[in-house]
mmCIF file of C-alpha atoms and ligand atoms in Angstrom:
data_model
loop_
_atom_site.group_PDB
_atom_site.id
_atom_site.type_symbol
_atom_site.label_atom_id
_atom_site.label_comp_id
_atom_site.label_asym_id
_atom_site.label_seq_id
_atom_site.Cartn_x
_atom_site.Cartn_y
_atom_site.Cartn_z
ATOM 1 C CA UNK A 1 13.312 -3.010 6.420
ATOM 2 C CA UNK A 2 9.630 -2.213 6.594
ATOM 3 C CA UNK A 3 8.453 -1.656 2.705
ATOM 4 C CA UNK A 4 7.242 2.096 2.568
ATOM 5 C CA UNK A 5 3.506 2.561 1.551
ATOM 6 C CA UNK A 6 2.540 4.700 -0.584
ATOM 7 C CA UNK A 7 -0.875 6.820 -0.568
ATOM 8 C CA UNK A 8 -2.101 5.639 2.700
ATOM 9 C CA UNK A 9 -5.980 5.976 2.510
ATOM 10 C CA UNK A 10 -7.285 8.478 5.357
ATOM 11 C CA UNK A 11 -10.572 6.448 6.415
ATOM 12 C CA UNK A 12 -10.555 2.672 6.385
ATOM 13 C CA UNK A 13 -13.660 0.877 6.919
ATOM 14 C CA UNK A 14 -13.673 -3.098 8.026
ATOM 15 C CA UNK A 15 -16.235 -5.337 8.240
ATOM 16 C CA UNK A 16 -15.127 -7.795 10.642
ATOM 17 C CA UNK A 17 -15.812 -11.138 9.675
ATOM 18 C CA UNK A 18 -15.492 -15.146 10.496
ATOM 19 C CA UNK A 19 -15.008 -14.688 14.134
ATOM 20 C CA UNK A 20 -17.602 -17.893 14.569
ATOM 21 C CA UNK A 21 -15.634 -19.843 11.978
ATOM 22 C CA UNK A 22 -12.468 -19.331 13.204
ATOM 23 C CA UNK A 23 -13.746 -20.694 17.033
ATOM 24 C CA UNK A 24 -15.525 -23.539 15.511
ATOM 25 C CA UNK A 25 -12.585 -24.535 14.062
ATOM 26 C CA UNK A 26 -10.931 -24.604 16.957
ATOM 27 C CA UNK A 27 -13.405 -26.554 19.238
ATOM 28 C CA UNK A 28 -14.220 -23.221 21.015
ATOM 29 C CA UNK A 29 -17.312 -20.823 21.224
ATOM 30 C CA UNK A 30 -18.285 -18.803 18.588
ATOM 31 C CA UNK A 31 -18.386 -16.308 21.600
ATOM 32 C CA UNK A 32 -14.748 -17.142 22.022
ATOM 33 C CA UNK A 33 -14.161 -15.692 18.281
ATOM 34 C CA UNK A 34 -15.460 -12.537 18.979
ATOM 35 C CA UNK A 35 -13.029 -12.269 21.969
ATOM 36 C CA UNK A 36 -10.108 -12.534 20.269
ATOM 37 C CA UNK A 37 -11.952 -10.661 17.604
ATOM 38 C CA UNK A 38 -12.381 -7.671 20.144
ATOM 39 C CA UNK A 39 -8.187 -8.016 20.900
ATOM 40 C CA UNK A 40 -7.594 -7.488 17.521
ATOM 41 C CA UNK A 41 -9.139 -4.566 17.248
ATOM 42 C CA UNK A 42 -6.428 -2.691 19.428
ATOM 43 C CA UNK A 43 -4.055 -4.286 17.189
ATOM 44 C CA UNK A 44 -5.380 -3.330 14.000
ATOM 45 C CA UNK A 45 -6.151 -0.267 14.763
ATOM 46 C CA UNK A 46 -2.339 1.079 16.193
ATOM 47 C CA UNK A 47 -0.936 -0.186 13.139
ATOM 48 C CA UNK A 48 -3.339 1.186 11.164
ATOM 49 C CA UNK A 49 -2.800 4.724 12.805
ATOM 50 C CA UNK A 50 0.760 4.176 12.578
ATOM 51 C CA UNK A 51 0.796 3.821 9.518
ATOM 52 C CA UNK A 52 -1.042 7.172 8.548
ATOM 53 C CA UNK A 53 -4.606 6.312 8.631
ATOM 54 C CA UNK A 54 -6.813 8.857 10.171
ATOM 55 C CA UNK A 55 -10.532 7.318 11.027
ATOM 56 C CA UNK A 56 -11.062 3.413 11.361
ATOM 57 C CA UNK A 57 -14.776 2.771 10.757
ATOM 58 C CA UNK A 58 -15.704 -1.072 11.770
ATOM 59 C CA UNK A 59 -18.368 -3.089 11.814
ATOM 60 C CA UNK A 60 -19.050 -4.290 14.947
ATOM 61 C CA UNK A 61 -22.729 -5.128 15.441
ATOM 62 C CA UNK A 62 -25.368 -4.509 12.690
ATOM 63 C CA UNK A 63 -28.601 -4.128 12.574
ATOM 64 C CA UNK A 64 -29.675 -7.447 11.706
ATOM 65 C CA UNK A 65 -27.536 -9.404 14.208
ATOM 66 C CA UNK A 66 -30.283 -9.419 16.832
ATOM 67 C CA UNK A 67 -31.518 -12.567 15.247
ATOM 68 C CA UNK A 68 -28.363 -14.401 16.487
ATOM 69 C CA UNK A 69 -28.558 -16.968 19.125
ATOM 70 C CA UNK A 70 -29.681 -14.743 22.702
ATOM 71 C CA UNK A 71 -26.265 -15.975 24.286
ATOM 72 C CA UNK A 72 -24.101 -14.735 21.625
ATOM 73 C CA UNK A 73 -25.865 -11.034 21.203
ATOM 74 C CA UNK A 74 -25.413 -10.623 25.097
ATOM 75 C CA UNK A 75 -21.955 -11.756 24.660
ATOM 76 C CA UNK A 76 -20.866 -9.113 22.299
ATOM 77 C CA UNK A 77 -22.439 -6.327 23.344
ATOM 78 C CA UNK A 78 -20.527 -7.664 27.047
ATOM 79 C CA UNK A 79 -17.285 -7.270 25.049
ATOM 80 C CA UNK A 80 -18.300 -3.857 23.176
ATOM 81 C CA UNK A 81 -19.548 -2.575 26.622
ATOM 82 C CA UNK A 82 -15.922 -3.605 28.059
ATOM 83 C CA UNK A 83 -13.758 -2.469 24.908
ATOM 84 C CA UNK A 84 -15.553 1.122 25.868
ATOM 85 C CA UNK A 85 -14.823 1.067 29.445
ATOM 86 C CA UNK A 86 -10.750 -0.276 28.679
ATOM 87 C CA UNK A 87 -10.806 2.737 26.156
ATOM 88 C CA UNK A 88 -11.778 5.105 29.250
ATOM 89 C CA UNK A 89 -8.686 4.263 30.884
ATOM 90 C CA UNK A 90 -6.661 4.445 28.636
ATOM 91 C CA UNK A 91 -7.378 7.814 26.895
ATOM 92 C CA UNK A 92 -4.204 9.974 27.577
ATOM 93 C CA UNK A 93 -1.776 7.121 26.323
ATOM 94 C CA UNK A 94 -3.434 6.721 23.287
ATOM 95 C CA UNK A 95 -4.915 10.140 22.321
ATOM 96 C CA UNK A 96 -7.337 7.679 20.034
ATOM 97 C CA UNK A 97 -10.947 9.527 19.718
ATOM 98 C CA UNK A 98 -13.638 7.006 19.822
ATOM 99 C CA UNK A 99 -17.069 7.351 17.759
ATOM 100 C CA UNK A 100 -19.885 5.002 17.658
ATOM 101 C CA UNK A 101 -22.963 5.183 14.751
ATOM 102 C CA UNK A 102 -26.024 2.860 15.061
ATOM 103 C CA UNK A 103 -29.570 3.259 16.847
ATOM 104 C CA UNK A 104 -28.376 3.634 20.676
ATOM 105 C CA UNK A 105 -32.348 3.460 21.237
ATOM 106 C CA UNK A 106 -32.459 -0.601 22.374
ATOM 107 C CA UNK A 107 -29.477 -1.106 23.879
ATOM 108 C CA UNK A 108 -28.713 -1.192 27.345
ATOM 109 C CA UNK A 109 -28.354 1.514 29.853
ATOM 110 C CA UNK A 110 -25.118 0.394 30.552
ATOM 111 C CA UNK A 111 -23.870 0.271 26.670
ATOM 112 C CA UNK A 112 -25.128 3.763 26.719
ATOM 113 C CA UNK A 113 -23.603 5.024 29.232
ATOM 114 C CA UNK A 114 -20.363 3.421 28.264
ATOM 115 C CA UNK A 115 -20.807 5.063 24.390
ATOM 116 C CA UNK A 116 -21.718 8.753 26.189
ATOM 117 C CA UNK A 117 -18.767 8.293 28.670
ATOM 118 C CA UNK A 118 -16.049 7.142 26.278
ATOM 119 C CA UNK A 119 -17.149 9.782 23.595
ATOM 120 C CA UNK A 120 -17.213 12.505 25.597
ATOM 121 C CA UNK A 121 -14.053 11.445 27.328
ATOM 122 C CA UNK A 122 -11.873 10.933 23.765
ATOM 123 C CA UNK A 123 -13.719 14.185 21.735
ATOM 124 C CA UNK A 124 -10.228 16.162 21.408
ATOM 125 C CA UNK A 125 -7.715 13.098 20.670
ATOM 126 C CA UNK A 126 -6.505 13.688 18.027
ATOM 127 C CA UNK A 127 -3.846 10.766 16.731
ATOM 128 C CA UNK A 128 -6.842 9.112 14.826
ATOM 129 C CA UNK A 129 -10.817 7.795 15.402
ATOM 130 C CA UNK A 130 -11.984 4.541 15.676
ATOM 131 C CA UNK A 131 -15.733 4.421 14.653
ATOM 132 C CA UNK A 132 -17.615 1.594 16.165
ATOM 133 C CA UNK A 133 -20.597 0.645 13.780
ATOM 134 C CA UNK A 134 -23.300 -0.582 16.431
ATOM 135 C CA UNK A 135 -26.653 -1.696 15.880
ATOM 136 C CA UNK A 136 -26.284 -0.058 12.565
ATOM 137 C CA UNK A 137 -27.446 -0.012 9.024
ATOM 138 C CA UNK A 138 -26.634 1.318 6.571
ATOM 139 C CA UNK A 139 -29.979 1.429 4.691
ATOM 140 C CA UNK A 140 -31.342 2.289 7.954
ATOM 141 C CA UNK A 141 -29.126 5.536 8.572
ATOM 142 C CA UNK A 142 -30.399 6.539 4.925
ATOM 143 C CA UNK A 143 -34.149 6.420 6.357
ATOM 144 C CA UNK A 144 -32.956 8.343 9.309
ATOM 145 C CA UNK A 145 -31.050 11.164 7.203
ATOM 146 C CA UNK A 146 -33.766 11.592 4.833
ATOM 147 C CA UNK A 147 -36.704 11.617 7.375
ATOM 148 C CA UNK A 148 -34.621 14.635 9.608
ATOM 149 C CA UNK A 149 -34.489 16.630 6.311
ATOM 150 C CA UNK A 150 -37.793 16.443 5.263
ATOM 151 C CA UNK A 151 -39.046 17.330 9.305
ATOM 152 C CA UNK A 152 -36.054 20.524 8.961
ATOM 153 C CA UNK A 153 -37.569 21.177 5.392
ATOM 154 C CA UNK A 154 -34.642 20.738 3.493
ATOM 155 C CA UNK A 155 -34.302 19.771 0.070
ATOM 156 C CA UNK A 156 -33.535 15.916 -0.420
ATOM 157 C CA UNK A 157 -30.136 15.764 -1.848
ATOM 158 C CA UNK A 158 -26.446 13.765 -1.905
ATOM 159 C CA UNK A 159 -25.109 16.683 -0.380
ATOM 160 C CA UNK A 160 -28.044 17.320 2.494
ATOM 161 C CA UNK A 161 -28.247 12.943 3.274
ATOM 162 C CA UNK A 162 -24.512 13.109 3.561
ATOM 163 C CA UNK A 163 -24.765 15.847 5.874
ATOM 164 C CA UNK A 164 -27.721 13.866 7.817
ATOM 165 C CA UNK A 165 -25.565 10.662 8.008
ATOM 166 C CA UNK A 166 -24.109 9.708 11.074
ATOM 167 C CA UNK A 167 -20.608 9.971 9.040
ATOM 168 C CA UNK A 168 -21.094 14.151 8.064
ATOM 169 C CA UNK A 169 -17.902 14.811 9.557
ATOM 170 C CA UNK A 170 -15.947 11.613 9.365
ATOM 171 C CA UNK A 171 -16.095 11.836 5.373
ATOM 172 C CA UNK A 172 -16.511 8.673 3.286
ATOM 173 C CA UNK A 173 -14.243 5.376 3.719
ATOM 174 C CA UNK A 174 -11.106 5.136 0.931
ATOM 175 C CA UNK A 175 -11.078 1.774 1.397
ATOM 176 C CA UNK A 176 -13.420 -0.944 2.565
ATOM 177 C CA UNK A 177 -11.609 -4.485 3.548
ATOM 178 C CA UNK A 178 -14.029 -7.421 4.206
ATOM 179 C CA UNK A 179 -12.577 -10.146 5.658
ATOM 180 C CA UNK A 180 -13.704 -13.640 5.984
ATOM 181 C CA UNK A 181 -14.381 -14.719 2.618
ATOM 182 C CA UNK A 182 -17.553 -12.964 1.728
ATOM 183 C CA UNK A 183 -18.047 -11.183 -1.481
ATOM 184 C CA UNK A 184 -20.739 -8.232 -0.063
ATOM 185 C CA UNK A 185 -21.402 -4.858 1.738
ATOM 186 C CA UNK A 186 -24.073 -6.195 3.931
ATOM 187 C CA UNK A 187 -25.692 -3.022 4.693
ATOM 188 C CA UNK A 188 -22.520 -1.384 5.813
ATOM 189 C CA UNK A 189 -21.927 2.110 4.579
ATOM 190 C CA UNK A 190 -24.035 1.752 1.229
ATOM 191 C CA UNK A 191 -24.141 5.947 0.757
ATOM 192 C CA UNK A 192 -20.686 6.306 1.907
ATOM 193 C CA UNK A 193 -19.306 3.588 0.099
ATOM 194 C CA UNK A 194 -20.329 4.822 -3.342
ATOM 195 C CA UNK A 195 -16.723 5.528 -4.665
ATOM 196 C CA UNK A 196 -14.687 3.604 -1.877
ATOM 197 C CA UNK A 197 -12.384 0.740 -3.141
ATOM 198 C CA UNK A 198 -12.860 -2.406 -1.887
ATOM 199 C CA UNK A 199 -10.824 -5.647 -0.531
ATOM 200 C CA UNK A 200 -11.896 -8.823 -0.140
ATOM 201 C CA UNK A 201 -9.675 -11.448 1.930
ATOM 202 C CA UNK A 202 -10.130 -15.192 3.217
ATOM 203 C CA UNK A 203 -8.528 -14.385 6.326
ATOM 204 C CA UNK A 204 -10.838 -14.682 9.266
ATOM 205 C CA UNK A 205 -10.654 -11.364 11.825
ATOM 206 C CA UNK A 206 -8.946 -12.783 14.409
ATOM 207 C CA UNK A 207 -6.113 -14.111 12.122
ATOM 208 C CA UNK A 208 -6.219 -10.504 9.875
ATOM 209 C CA UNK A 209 -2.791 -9.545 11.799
ATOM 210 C CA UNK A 210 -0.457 -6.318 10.418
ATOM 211 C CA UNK A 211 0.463 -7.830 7.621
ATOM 212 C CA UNK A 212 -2.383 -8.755 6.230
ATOM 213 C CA UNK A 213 -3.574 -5.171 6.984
ATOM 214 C CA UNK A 214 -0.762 -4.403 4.474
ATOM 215 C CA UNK A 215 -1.364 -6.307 1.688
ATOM 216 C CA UNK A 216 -4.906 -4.259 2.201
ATOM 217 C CA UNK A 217 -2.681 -0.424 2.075
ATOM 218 C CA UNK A 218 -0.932 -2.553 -0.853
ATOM 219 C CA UNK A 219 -3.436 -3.063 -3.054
ATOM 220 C CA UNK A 220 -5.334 0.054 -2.262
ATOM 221 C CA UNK A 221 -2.315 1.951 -3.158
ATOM 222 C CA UNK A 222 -2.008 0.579 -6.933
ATOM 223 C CA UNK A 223 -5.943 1.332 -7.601
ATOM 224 C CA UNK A 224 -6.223 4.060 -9.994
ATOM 225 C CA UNK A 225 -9.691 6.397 -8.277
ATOM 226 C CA UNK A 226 -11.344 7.929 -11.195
ATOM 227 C CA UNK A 227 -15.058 8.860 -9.160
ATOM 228 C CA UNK A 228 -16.820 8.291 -11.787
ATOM 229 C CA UNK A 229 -14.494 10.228 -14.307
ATOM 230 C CA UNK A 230 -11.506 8.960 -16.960
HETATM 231 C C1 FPP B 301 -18.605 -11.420 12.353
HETATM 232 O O1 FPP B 301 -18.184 -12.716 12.658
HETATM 233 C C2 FPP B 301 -18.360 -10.534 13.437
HETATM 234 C C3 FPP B 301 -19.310 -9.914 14.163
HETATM 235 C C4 FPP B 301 -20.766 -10.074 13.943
HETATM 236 C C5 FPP B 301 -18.976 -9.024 15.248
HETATM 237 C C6 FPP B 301 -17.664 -8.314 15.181
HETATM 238 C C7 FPP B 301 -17.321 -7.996 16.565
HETATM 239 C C8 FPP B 301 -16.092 -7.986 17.109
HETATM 240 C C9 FPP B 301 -14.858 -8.164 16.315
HETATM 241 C C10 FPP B 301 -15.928 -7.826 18.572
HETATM 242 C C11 FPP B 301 -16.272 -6.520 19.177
HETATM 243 C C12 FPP B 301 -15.890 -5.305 18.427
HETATM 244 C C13 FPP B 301 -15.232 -4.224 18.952
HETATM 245 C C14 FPP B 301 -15.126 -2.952 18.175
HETATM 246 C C15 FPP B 301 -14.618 -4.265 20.273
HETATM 247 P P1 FPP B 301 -19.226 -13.887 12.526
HETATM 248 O O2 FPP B 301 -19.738 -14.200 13.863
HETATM 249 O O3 FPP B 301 -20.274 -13.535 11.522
HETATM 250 O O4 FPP B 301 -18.309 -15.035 11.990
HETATM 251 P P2 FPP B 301 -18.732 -16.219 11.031
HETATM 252 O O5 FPP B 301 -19.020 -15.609 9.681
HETATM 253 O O6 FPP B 301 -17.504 -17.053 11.010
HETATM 254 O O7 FPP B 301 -19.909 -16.885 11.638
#
């Protein structure tokens, strides 16, 4: 039998790493990586909602990885753009809502219209969100939220940025899991992520299966939150 979970966190953020690794290691692509990469996404994310989780925020493109090789940018925002369009299709089985944060301003027409289309299309599912982090940062998003308060004339505060961040109704991320083997944020979430717990694991993404998600709920569910207090 399945062991039983306890205190399931409600938003689970994942930055998605060691997709190139784990193709290089195989003779492949790096673009091959973030292939199977982008299949493991649907996997994660129905156990994850299974399981209880409520919003799945992930790192998918950030905005520093336009300095990657020209090949491998235009291959993942190919797979992003066709992740959107499978979502499309698929809307009524899966009563998954999809969200995407970033600055839409450079990318394609046809990522746009793919990001407008499948938003619009999955705004009342309600079984849980996936949040696609694209051509985001995090520091960048605070630069955003504090410039629109200062043009509305608010006053500058946690609870007006948090309000300004792309997030304001998706709350902040219970857990962030990093996988790949890196010990760092990397500009993902840094206001949201203020009291989130963290998990680190060696696994590359495409080999981060169910279980492994588990061992993530695991751990999450022994840490004691405290936010600052005793
Ligand atoms: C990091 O691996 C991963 C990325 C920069 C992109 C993550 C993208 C996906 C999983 C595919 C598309 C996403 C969705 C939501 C459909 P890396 O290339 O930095 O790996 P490395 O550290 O081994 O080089």
């Amino acid at each position: 039998m399945d062991k039983i979970i306890e205190n399931i966190p409600a938003h689970v953020g994942i930055i998605m790493d060691g997709n190139g690794r784990w193709a290089t290691a195989r003779g492949k692509k790096r673009s091959f990586g973030h292939k199977v990469g982008s299949e493991n996404v649907e996997r994660i994310a129905e156990h994850a909602f299974n399981s209880g989780v409520k919003t799945l925020s992930l790192f998918a493109f950030s905005s520093e990885n336009w300095s990657r090789p020209k090949e491998e940018v235009d291959e993942l925002m190919r797979l992003l753009n066709v992740y959107l369009k499978k979502f499309i299709g698929k809307i009524k089985k899966n009563d998954v809502r999809i969200r995407v944060m970033g600055d839409f301003s450079v990318l394609s027409d046809s990522v746009k219209n793919s990001i407008k289309k499948a938003t619009e299309a999955t705004k009342d599912n309600t079984f849980g969100t996936i949040n696609i982090a694209l051509n985001y940062g995090g520091r960048q998003e605070i630069v955003k939220a504090v410039k629109e308060i200062i043009e509305d004339g608010e006053d500058v505060s946690v609870e007006s940025i948090s309000r300004h961040l792309y997030t304001a109704d998706l709350g902040e991320p219970d857990l962030i899991i990093r996988t790949g083997g890196e010990l760092r944020i990397s500009n993902f979430m840094l206001f949201q992520s203020a009291y989130s717990e963290l998990y680190f694991t060696d696994v590359l993404w495409p080999d981060f299966n169910e279980e492994e998600f588990d061992k993530a709920l695991l751990s999450f569910s022994k840490r004691k939150r405290r936010f600052g207090g005793v």
